[in-house]
Coordinates of C-alpha atoms in Angstrom, one line a residue:
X25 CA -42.9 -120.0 121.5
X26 CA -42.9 -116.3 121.8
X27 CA -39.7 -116.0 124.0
X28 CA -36.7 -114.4 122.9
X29 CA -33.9 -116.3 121.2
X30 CA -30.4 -115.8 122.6
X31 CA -27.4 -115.5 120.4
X32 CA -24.3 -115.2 121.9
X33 CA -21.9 -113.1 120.4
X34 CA -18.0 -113.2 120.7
X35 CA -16.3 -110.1 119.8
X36 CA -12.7 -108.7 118.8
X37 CA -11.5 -105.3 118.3
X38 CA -7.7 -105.3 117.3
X39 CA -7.0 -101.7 117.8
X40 CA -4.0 -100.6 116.2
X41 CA -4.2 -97.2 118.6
X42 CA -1.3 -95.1 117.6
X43 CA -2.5 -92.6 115.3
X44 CA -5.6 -91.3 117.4
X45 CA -4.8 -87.9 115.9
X46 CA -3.8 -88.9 112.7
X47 CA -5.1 -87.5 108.9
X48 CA -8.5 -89.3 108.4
X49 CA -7.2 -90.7 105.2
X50 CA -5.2 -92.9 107.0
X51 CA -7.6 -94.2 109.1
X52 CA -9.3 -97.7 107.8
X53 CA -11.9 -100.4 109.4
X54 CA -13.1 -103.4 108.6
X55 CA -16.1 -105.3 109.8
X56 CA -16.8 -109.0 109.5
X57 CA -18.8 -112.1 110.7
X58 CA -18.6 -116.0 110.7
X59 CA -20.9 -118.4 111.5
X60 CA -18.6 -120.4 113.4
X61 CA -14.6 -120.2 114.6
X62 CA -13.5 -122.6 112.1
X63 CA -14.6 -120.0 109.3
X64 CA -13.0 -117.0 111.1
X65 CA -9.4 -119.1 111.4
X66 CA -9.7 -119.9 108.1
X67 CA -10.8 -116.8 106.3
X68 CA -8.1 -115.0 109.0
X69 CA -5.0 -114.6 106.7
X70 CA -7.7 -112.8 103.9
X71 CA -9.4 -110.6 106.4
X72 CA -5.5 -109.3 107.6
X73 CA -4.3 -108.7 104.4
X74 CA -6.1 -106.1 104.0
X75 CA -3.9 -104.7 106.3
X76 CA -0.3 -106.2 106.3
X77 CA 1.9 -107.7 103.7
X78 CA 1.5 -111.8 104.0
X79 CA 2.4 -113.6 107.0
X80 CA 6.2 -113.4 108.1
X81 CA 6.7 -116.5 110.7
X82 CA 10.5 -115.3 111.6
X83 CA 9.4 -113.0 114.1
X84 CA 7.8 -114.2 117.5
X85 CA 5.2 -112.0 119.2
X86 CA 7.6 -112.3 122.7
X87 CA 10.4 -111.1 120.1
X88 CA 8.3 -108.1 118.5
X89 CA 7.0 -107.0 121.5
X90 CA 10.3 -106.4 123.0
X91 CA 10.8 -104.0 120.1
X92 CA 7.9 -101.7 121.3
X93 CA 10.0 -99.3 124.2
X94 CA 9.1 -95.8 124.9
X95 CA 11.3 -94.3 123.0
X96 CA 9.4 -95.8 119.8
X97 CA 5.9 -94.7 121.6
X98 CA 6.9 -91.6 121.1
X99 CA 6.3 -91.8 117.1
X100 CA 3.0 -93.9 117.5
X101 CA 1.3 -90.6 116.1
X102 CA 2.8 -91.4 112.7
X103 CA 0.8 -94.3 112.7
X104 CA -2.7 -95.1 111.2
X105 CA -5.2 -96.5 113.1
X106 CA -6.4 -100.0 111.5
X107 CA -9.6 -101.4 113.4
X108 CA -11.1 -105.1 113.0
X109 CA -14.3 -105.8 114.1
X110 CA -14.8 -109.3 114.2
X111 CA -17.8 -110.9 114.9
X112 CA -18.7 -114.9 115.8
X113 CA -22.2 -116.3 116.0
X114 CA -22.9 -119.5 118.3
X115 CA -25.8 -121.1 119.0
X116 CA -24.6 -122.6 122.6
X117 CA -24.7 -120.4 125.2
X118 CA -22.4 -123.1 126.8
X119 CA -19.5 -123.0 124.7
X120 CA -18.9 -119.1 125.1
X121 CA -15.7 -119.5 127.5
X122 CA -14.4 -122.2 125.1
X123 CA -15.0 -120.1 122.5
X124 CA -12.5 -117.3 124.5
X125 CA -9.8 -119.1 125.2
X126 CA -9.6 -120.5 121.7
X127 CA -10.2 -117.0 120.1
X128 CA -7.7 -115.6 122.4
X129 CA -4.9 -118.8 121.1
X130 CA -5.4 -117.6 118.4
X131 CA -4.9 -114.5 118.0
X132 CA -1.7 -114.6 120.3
X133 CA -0.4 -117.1 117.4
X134 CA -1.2 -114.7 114.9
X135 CA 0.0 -111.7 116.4
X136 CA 3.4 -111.8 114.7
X137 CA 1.2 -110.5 111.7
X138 CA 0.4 -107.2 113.7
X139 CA 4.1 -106.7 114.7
X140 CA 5.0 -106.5 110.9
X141 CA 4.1 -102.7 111.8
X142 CA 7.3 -100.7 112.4
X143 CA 6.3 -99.1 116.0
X144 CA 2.6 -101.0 116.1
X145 CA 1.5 -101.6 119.2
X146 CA -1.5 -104.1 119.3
X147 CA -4.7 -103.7 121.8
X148 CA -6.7 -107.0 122.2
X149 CA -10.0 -106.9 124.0
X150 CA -12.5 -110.2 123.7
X151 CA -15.8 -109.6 125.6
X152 CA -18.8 -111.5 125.1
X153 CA -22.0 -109.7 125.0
X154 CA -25.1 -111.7 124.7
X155 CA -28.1 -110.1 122.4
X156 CA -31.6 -110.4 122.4
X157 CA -32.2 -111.0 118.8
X158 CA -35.9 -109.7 118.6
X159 CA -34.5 -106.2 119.9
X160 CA -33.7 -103.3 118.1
X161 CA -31.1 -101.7 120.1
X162 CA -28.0 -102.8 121.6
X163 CA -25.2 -101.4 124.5
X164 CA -22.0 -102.2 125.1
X165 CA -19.8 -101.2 128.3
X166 CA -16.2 -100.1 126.4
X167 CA -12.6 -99.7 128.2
X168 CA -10.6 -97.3 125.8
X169 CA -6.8 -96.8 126.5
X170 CA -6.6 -92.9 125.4
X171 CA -3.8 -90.6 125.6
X172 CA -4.9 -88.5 128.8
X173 CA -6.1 -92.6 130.9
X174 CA -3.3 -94.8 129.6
X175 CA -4.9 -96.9 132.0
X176 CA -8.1 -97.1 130.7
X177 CA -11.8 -95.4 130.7
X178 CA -15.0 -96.8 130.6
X179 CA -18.1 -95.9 128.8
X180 CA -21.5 -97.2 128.0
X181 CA -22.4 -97.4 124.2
X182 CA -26.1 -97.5 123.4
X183 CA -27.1 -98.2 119.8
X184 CA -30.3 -98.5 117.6
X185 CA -30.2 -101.5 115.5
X186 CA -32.1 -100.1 112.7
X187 CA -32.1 -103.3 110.5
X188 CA -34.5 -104.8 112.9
X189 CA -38.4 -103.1 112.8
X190 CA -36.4 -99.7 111.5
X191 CA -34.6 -98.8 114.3
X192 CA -38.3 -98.4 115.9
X193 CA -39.1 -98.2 120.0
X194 CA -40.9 -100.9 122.0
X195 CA -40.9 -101.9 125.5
X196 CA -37.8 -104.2 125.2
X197 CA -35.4 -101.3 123.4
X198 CA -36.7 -99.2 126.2
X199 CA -36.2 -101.5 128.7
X200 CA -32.7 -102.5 127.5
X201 CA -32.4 -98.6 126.7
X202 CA -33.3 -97.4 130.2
X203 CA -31.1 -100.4 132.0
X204 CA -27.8 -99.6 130.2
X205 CA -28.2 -95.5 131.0
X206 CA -29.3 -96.5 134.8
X207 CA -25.7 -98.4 134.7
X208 CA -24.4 -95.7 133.1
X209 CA -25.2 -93.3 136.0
X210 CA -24.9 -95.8 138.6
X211 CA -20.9 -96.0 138.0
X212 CA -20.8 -92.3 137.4
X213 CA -19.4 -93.3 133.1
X214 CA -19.8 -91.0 130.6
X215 CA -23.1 -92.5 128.0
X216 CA -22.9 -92.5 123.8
X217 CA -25.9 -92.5 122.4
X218 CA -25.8 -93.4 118.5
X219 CA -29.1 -92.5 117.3
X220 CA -30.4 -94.7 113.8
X221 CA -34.0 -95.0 114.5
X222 CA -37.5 -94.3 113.4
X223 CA -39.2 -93.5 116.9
X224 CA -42.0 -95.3 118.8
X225 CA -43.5 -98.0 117.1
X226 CA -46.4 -98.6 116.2
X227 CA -47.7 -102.1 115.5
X228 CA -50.6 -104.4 113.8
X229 CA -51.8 -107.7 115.3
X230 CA -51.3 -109.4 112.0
X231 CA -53.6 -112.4 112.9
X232 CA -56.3 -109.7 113.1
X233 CA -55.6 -107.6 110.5
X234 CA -56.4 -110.5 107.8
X235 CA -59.8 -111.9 109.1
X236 CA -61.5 -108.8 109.9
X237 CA -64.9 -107.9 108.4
X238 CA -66.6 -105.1 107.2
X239 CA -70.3 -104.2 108.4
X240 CA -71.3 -101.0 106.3
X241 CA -74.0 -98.9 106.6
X242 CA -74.9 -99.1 103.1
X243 CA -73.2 -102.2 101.7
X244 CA -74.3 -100.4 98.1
X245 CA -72.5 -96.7 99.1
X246 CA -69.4 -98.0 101.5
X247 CA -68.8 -93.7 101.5
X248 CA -71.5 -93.8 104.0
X249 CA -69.5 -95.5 106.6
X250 CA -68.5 -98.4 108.4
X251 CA -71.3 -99.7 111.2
X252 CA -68.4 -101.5 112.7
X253 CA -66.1 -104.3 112.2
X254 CA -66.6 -108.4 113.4
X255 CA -65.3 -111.8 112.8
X256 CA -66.9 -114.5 111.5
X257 CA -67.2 -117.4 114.4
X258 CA -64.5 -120.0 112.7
X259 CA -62.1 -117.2 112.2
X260 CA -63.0 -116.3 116.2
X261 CA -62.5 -119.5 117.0
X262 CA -58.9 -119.4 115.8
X263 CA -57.4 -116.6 117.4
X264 CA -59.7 -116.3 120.4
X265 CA -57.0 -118.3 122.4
X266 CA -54.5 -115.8 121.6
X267 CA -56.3 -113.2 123.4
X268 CA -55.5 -110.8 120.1
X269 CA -59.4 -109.4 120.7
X270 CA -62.1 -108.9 122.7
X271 CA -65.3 -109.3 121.0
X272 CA -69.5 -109.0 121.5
X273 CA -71.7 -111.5 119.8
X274 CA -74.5 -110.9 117.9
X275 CA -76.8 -112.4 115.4
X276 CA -77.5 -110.1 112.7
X277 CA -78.7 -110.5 108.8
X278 CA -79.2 -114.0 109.4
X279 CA -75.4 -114.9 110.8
X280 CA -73.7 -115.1 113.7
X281 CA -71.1 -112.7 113.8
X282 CA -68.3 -111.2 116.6
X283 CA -68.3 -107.4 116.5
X284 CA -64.6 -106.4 118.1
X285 CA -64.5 -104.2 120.6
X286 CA -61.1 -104.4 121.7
X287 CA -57.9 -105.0 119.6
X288 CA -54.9 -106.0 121.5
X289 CA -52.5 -108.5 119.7
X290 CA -50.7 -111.5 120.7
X291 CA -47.7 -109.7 120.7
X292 CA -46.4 -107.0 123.1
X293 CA -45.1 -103.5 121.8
X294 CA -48.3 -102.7 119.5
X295 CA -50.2 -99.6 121.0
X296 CA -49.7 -97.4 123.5
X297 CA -46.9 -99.1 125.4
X298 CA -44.6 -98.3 123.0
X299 CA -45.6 -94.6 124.1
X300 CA -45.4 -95.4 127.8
X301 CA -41.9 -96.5 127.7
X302 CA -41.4 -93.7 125.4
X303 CA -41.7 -91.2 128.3
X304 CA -39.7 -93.2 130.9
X305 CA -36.6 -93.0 128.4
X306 CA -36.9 -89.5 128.0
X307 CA -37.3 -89.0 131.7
X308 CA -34.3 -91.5 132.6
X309 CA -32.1 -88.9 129.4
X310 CA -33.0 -86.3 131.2
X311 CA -31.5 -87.5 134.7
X312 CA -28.8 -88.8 133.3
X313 CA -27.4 -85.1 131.6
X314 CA -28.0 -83.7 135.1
X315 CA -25.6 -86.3 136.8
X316 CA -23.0 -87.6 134.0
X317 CA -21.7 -86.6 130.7
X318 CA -24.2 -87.2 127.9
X319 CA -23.2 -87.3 123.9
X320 CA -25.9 -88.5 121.4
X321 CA -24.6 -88.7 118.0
X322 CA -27.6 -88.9 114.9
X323 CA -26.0 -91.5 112.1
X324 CA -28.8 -92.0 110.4
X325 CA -32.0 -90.2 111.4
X326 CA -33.2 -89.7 114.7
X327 CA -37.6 -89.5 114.6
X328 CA -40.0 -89.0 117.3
X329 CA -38.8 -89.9 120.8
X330 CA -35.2 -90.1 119.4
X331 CA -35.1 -86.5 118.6
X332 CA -36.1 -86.0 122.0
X333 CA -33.4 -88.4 123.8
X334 CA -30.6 -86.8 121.6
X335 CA -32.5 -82.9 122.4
X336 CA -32.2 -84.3 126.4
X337 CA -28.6 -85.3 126.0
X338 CA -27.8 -81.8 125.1
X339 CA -24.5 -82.6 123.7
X340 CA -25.3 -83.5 119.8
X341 CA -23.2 -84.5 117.1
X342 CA -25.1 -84.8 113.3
X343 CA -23.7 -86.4 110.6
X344 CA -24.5 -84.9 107.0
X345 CA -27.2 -86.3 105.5
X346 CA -28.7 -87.2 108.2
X347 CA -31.9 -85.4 110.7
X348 CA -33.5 -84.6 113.7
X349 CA -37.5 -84.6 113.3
X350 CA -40.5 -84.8 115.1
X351 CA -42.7 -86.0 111.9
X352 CA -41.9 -87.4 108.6
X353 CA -42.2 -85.1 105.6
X354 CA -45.2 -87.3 104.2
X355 CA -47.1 -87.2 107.0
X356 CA -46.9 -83.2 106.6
X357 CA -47.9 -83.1 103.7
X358 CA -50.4 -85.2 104.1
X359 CA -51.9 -82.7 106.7
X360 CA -51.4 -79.6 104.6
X361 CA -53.1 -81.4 101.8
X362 CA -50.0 -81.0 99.3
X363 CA -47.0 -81.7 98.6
X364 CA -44.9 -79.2 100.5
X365 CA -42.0 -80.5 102.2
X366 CA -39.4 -82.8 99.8
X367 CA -37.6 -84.4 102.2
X368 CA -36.8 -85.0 105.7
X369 CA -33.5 -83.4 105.2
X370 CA -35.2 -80.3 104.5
X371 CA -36.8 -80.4 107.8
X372 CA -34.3 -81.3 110.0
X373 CA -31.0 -81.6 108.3
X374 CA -27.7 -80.1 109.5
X375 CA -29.0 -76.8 108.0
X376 CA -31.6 -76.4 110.3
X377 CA -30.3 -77.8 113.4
X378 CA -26.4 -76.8 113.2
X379 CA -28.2 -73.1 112.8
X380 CA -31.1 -73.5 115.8
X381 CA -28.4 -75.1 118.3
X382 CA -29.8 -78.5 118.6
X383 CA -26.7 -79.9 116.9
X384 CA -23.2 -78.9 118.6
X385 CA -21.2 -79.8 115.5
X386 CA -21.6 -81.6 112.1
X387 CA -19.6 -84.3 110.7
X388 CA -19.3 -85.5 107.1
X389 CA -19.0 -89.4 108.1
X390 CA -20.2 -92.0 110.9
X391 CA -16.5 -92.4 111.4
X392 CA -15.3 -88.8 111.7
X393 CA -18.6 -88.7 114.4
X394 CA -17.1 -91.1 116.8
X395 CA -13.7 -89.2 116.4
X396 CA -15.2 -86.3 117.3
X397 CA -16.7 -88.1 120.3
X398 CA -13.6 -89.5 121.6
X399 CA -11.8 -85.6 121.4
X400 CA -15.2 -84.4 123.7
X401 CA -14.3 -87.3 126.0
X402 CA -10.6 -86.0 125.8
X403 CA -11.6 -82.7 127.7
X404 CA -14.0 -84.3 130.1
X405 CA -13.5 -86.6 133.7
X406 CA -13.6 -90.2 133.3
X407 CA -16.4 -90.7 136.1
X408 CA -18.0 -88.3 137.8
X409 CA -15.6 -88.6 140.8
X410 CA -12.5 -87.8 139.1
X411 CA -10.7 -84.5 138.4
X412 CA -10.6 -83.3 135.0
X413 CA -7.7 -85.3 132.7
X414 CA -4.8 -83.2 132.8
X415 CA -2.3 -83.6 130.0
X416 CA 1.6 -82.2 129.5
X417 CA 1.1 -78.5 127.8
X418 CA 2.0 -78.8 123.7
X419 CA 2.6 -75.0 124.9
X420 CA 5.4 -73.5 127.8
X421 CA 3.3 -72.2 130.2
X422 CA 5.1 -69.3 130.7
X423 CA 5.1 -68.0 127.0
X424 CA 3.6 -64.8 125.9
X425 CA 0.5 -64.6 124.2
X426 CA 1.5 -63.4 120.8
X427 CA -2.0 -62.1 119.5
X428 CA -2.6 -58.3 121.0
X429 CA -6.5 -57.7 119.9
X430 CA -7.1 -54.6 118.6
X431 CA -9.8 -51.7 119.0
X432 CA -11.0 -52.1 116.0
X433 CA -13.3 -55.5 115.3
X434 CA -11.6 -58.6 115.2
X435 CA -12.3 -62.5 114.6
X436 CA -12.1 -63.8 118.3
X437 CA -10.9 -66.8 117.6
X438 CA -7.7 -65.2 117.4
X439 CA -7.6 -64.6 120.5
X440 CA -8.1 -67.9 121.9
X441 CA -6.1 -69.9 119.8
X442 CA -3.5 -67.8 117.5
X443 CA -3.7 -67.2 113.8
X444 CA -1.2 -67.5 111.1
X445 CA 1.4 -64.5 111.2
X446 CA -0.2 -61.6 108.9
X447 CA 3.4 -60.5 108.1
X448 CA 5.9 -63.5 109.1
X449 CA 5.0 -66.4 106.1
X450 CA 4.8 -70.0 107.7
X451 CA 4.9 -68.4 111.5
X452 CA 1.9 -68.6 114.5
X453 CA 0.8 -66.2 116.3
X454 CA -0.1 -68.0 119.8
X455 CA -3.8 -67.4 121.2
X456 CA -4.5 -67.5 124.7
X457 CA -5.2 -71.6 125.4
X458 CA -2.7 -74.3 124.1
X459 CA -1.9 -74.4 120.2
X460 CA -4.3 -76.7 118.9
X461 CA -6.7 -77.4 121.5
X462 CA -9.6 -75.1 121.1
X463 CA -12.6 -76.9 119.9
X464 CA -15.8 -74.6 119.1
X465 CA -19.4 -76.2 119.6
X466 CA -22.6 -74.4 118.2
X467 CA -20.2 -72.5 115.6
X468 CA -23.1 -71.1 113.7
X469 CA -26.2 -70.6 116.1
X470 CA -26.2 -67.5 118.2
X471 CA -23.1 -65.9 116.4
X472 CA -22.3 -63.2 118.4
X473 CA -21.3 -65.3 121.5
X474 CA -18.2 -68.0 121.1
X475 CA -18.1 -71.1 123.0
X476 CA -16.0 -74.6 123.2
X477 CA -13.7 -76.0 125.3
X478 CA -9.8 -75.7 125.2
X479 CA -6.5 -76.2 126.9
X480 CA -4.4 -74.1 129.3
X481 CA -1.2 -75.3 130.2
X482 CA -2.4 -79.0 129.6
X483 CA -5.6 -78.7 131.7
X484 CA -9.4 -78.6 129.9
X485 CA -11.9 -75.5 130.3
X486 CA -14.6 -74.6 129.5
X487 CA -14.8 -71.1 126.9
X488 CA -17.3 -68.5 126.3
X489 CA -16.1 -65.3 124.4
X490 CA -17.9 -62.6 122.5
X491 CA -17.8 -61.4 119.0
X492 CA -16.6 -58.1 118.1
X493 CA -17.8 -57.8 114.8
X494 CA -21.4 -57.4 113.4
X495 CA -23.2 -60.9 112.3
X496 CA -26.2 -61.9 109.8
X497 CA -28.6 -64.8 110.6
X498 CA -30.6 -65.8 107.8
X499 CA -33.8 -67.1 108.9
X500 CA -34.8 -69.2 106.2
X501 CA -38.6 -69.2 104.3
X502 CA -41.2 -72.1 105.4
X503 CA -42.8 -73.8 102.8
X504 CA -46.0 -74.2 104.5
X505 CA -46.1 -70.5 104.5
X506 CA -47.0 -69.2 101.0
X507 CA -46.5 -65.9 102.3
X508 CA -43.2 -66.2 104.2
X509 CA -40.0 -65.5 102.8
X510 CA -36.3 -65.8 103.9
X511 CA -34.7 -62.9 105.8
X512 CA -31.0 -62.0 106.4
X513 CA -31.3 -60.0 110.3
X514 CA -28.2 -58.1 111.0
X515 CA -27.0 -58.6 114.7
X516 CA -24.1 -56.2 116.0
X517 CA -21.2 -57.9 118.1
X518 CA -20.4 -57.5 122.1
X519 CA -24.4 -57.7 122.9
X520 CA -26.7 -60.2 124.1
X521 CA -29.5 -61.2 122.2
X522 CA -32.1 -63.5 122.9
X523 CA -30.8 -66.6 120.9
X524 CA -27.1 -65.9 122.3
X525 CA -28.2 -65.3 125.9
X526 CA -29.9 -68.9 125.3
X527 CA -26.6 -70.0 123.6
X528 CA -24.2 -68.8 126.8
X529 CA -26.8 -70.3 129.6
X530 CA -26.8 -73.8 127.5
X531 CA -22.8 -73.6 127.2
X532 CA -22.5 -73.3 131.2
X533 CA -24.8 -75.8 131.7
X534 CA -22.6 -78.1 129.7
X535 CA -19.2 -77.1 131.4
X536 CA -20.2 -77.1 135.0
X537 CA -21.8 -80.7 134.6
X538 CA -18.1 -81.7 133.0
X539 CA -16.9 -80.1 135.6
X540 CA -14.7 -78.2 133.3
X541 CA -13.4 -74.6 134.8
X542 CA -15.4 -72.1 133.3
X543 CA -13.1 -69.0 131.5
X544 CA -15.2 -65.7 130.3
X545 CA -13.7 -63.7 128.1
X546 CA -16.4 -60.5 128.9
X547 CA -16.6 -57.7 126.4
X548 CA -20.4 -57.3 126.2
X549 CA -21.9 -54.0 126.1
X550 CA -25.2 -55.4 127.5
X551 CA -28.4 -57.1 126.6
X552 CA -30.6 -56.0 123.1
X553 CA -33.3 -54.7 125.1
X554 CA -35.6 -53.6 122.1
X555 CA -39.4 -54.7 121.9
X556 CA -38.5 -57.6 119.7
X557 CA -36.2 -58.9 122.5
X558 CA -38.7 -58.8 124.8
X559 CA -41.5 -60.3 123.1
X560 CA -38.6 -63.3 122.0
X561 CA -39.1 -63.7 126.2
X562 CA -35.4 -62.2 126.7
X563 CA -35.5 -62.6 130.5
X564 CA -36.4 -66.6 130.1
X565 CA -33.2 -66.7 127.7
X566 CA -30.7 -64.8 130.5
X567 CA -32.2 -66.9 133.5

C-alpha cells in the first residue's frame, strides 16, 4: 500500500586519485546506471573507453601492481583524476552480497585496463547503501584516502534529491536529514551538506482536491464569496475511509451535503509537519557547527529552510548560477503587486551573498565545489578528537620571509603568501605561511579585514589580517524601492567597522571549532566609532 519501496543500490567509485591537485581540465567523470549486472559487464569495455585505450590482456593486475613503488608515487601529481560512478539497481534485497562479490570479480578481472596508466594507482570502494525511493534526500558515509590521512577519513554526505517533489522537505527527508547529521556528530566526522532543494513542502490531498464543491453566497455573483465548501455523500463515501477529511452534515437546498471542516490527506508531509520537522533540522544544523566541522555547498538553489541549514552551517560554498533565498521572485512580486524582481538570481545569487558574507567562496562548477570542499577538509582534523593534519612544509622552515611591507599601503596578501618579484622576472618573493597554501574565505564582504586559512611549516592556521589601503563597498539599489539607488561607501584600511568587526568574530568562530591555531596579524588603528557605527549596533558586531 502506502509503505515505502526499497531499492537497493550497489555502488562503485574507481578513483583514479593521483592528481588531487591537478589543472581542472584534466579532471573527467562519468556517471552511469544499469538495471541489472549482466548490462553493466556487458556495456563495461564502452563505459572504460572513455578512459583508456582498448583492453590490453598481456598485463596481469598482480603484474601492474608491482609496478606502482614509491618512487613512481612520487609523480602521481602529474596524473588526472578519472572518476566512475557506477550505479546497479536490484529489486532483491537478498541478492545484495551476491551482488558484491560478483561486482568485486569483476572488476579485479578488469583491472588490467586501469594499470594501462603509466603510474595509476587504482582505489576500489563497493558499498551498498539502500534508499528509500519516495524520499528526496540521500546520505552517504564516505572513506577518502587524501594526501595529509593516507589512511583514510570519514565523512558524512547529505544530499537533496531534487528530481523527486523538487528537492522539497517532508518529514522523511527530515528524518533521514536529522539521522545522518546526529551520526555525523556522534563519531565526531566532519558533515557535507549539498544543498539542491526547494524548501518545506507544501502539499494537496489530491483525492480531495478533485471532488470538492463550491457553496457560494450568491451562486449568480461568485465575487461575493464562498459560504463554504462540502462533498456530495457518494463522493464522501469514497474517501471517507481514507481519513483525507473531517466533515459536518447538513441538509440544505433540498440535498444532503458534507461541509469539510478539516482537511488532512491520506498522505503524510502535506501541512504543517513539513514546518515542524523544518525547525528540528535547523535546530540539529545548529548543534552540529557548535561540535563538528560543518560545509554546506548550494548546487542548485537552496529555498526556505535550506537557506537556513546552509546559513547554520556557517561554512558556505555557492556555485554560479546558483542562490540562497528566503522567497521566490514570483511570490514578491506578487506581494508588491508588479513585476519587480526578474529572477531569483537577482535575489540571492553570488552577487549578493559572496558580498553580505553568507557565502565563503564562489565556484564556477558543481565539480570545482566539491574540490574546494576536499582543500577546506585539507586544513581541518579528521574527527573531533584528532590534532590538526600536519603535512611536510613545500617551504624550509627556517627561510627568510622575502616580502618586507612597507609604510606606505600595501595589498596584504603579500604578506602572507609572497608575490611575484617586482624587479627579478619569473622569481617569488616568499610571504609569511608556506608557498601555496593560503586560502582566503569571505574575499569580498568586509574588505578591510583579511581572513583564510594557511600553512606554516606544514601545519594549518587559522588567518586574520588587516588591509592597509582604503576600500569601496557598493551597496547596490533595491528594486522594490523606487526611491533607492546604488551607493559606492568609501571605507579606509587598518579600522574596524561594523561589517568587518562581524567578519573577524565569524572567522574565529570558524577556526577555534576546527581547532585550527589562530594567527593575527594586528595593525588596526581602532574601531569606526562615528554615529553610523553605532546605530549599525557596532558593540553587537565586536562581541
Amino acid at each position: 500500500g502506502n509503505a515505502p519501496v526499497l531499492i537497493t543500490f550497489s555502488y562503485s567509485y574507481e578513483l583514479f586519485m593521483e592528481g588531487a591537485l591537478s589543472p581542472p581540465c584534466q579532471r573527467m567523470g562519468a556517471m552511469v546506471a544499469f538495471q541489472c549486472f549482466e548490462d553493466f559487464k556487458r556495456c563495461f569495455d564502452e563505459v572504460i573507453s572513455c578512459f583508456a585505450e582498448p583492453l590490453c590482456e598481456s598485463a596481469l593486475f598482480s603484474e601492474a601492481s608491482g609496478l606502482y613503488d614509491e618512487e613512481s608515487s612520487k609523480n602521481m601529481r602529474e596524473n588526472p583524476i578519472h572518476i566512475i560512478n557506477v550505479s546497479i539497481k536490484t529489486a532483491d534485497t537478498e541478492d545484495d552480497d551476491a551482488l558484491v562479490t560478483a561486482f568485486s570479480d569483476f572488476s579485479q578481472s578488469k583491472v588490467s585496463r586501469f594499470w594501462s596508466f603509466y603510474n595509476v594507482y587504482t582505489v576500489l570502494f563497493i558499498s551498498i547503501v539502500y534508499v528509500i525511493f519516495q524520499v528526496g534526500m540521500v546520505a552517504f558515509r564516505m572513506k577518502m584516502k587524501t594526501p595529509e590521512y593516507p589512511e583514510g577519513r570519514e565523512i558524512i554526505v547529505i544530499c537533496n534529491d531534487i528530481t523527486y517533489k523538487i528537492g522539497s522537505f517532508g518529514p522523511q527527508e527530515d528524518e533521514l536529514f536529522l539521522r545522518a547529521s546526529e551520526l555525523s556528530r556522534a563519531e565526531g566526522i566532519p558533515r557535507i551538506y549539498i544543498s539542491a532543494n526547494s524548501g518545506a513542502r507544501i502539499g494537496l490531498a489530491e483525492e480531495v482536491q478533485n471532488k470538492f464543491q463550491v457553496a457560494w453566497h450568491d451562486a449568480s455573483d461568485p465575487y461575493k464569496g464562498i459560504k463554504y465548501l462540502y462533498l456530495t455523500p457518494q463522493d464522501y463515501t469514497r474517501i471517507s475511509s481514507t481519513n483525507s477529511v473531517h466533515c459536518r452534515h447538513v441538509e440544505e437546498e433540498g440535498e444532503s451535503r458534507y461541509i469539510i471542516t478539516d482537511i488532512i490527506g491520506k498522505d503524510e508531509g502535506l501541512g504543517v509537519e513539513n514546518l515542524r520537522g523544518s525547525g528540528m533540522i535547523a535546530g540539529e544544523s545548529s548543534q552540529a557547527y557548535e561540535e563538528i566541522i560543518t560545509i554546506s555547498m548550494v548546487t542548485c538553489r537552496a529555498i526556505g529552510i535550506g537557506a537556513y541549514l546552509v546559513r547554520l552551517g556557517q561554512r558556505v560554498i555557492q556555485v554560479e548560477n546558483s542562490h540562497i533565498i528566503l522567497t521566490g521572485a514570483g511570490a514578491l512580486n506578487k506581494v508588491l503587486g508588479r513585476e519587480v524582481y526578474t529572477s531569483n538570481n537577482q535575489l540571492g545569487g553570488v552577487q549578493i551573498m559572496h558580498n553580505n558574507g553568507v557565502t565563503h567562496t564562489t565556484v564556477p562548477d558543481d565539480f570545482e565545489g566539491v574540490f574546494t570542499i576536499l582543500q577546506w577538509l585539507s586544513y581541518m582534523p579528521k574527527n573531533k578528537h584528532s590534532p590538526v593534519p600536519v603535512m611536510p612544509p613545500t617551504d624550509p622552515v627556517e627561510r627568510e620571509i622575502e616580502f618586507v611591507p612597507t609604510k606606505a599601503p600595501y595589498d596584504p596578501r603579500w604578506m602572507l603568501c609572497g608575490r611575484p618579484h617586482p624587479s627579478v622576472k619569473g622569481a617569488w618573493q616568499s610571504g609569511f605561511f608556506d608557498h601555496g597554501t593560503f586560502m582566503e574565505v569571505m574575499s569580498t564582504w568586509a574588505q578591510t579585514v583579511v581572513v583564510g586559512r594557511a600553512r606554516l611549516g606544514g601545519i594549518p592556521v587559522g588567518v586574520i589580517a588587516v588591509e592597509t589601503r582604503t576600500v569601496e563597498v557598493t551597496v547596490p539599489a533595491d528594486p522594490a524601492n523606487l526611491d533607492s539607488e546604488a551607493k559606492i561607501v568609501q571605507q579606509a584600511g587598518q579600522v574596524w567597522f561594523p561589517d568587518s568587526a562581524y567578519k573577524t568574530a565569524q572567522a574565529i568562530k570558524d577556526f577555534e571549532r576546527e581547532r585550527l591555531p589562530l594567527m593575527v596579524f594586528a595593525n588596526w588603528r581602532g574601531f569606526s566609532g562615528g554615529m553610523k557605527e553605532y546605530f549599525k549596533i557596532m558593540k553587537k558586531q565586536q562581541i
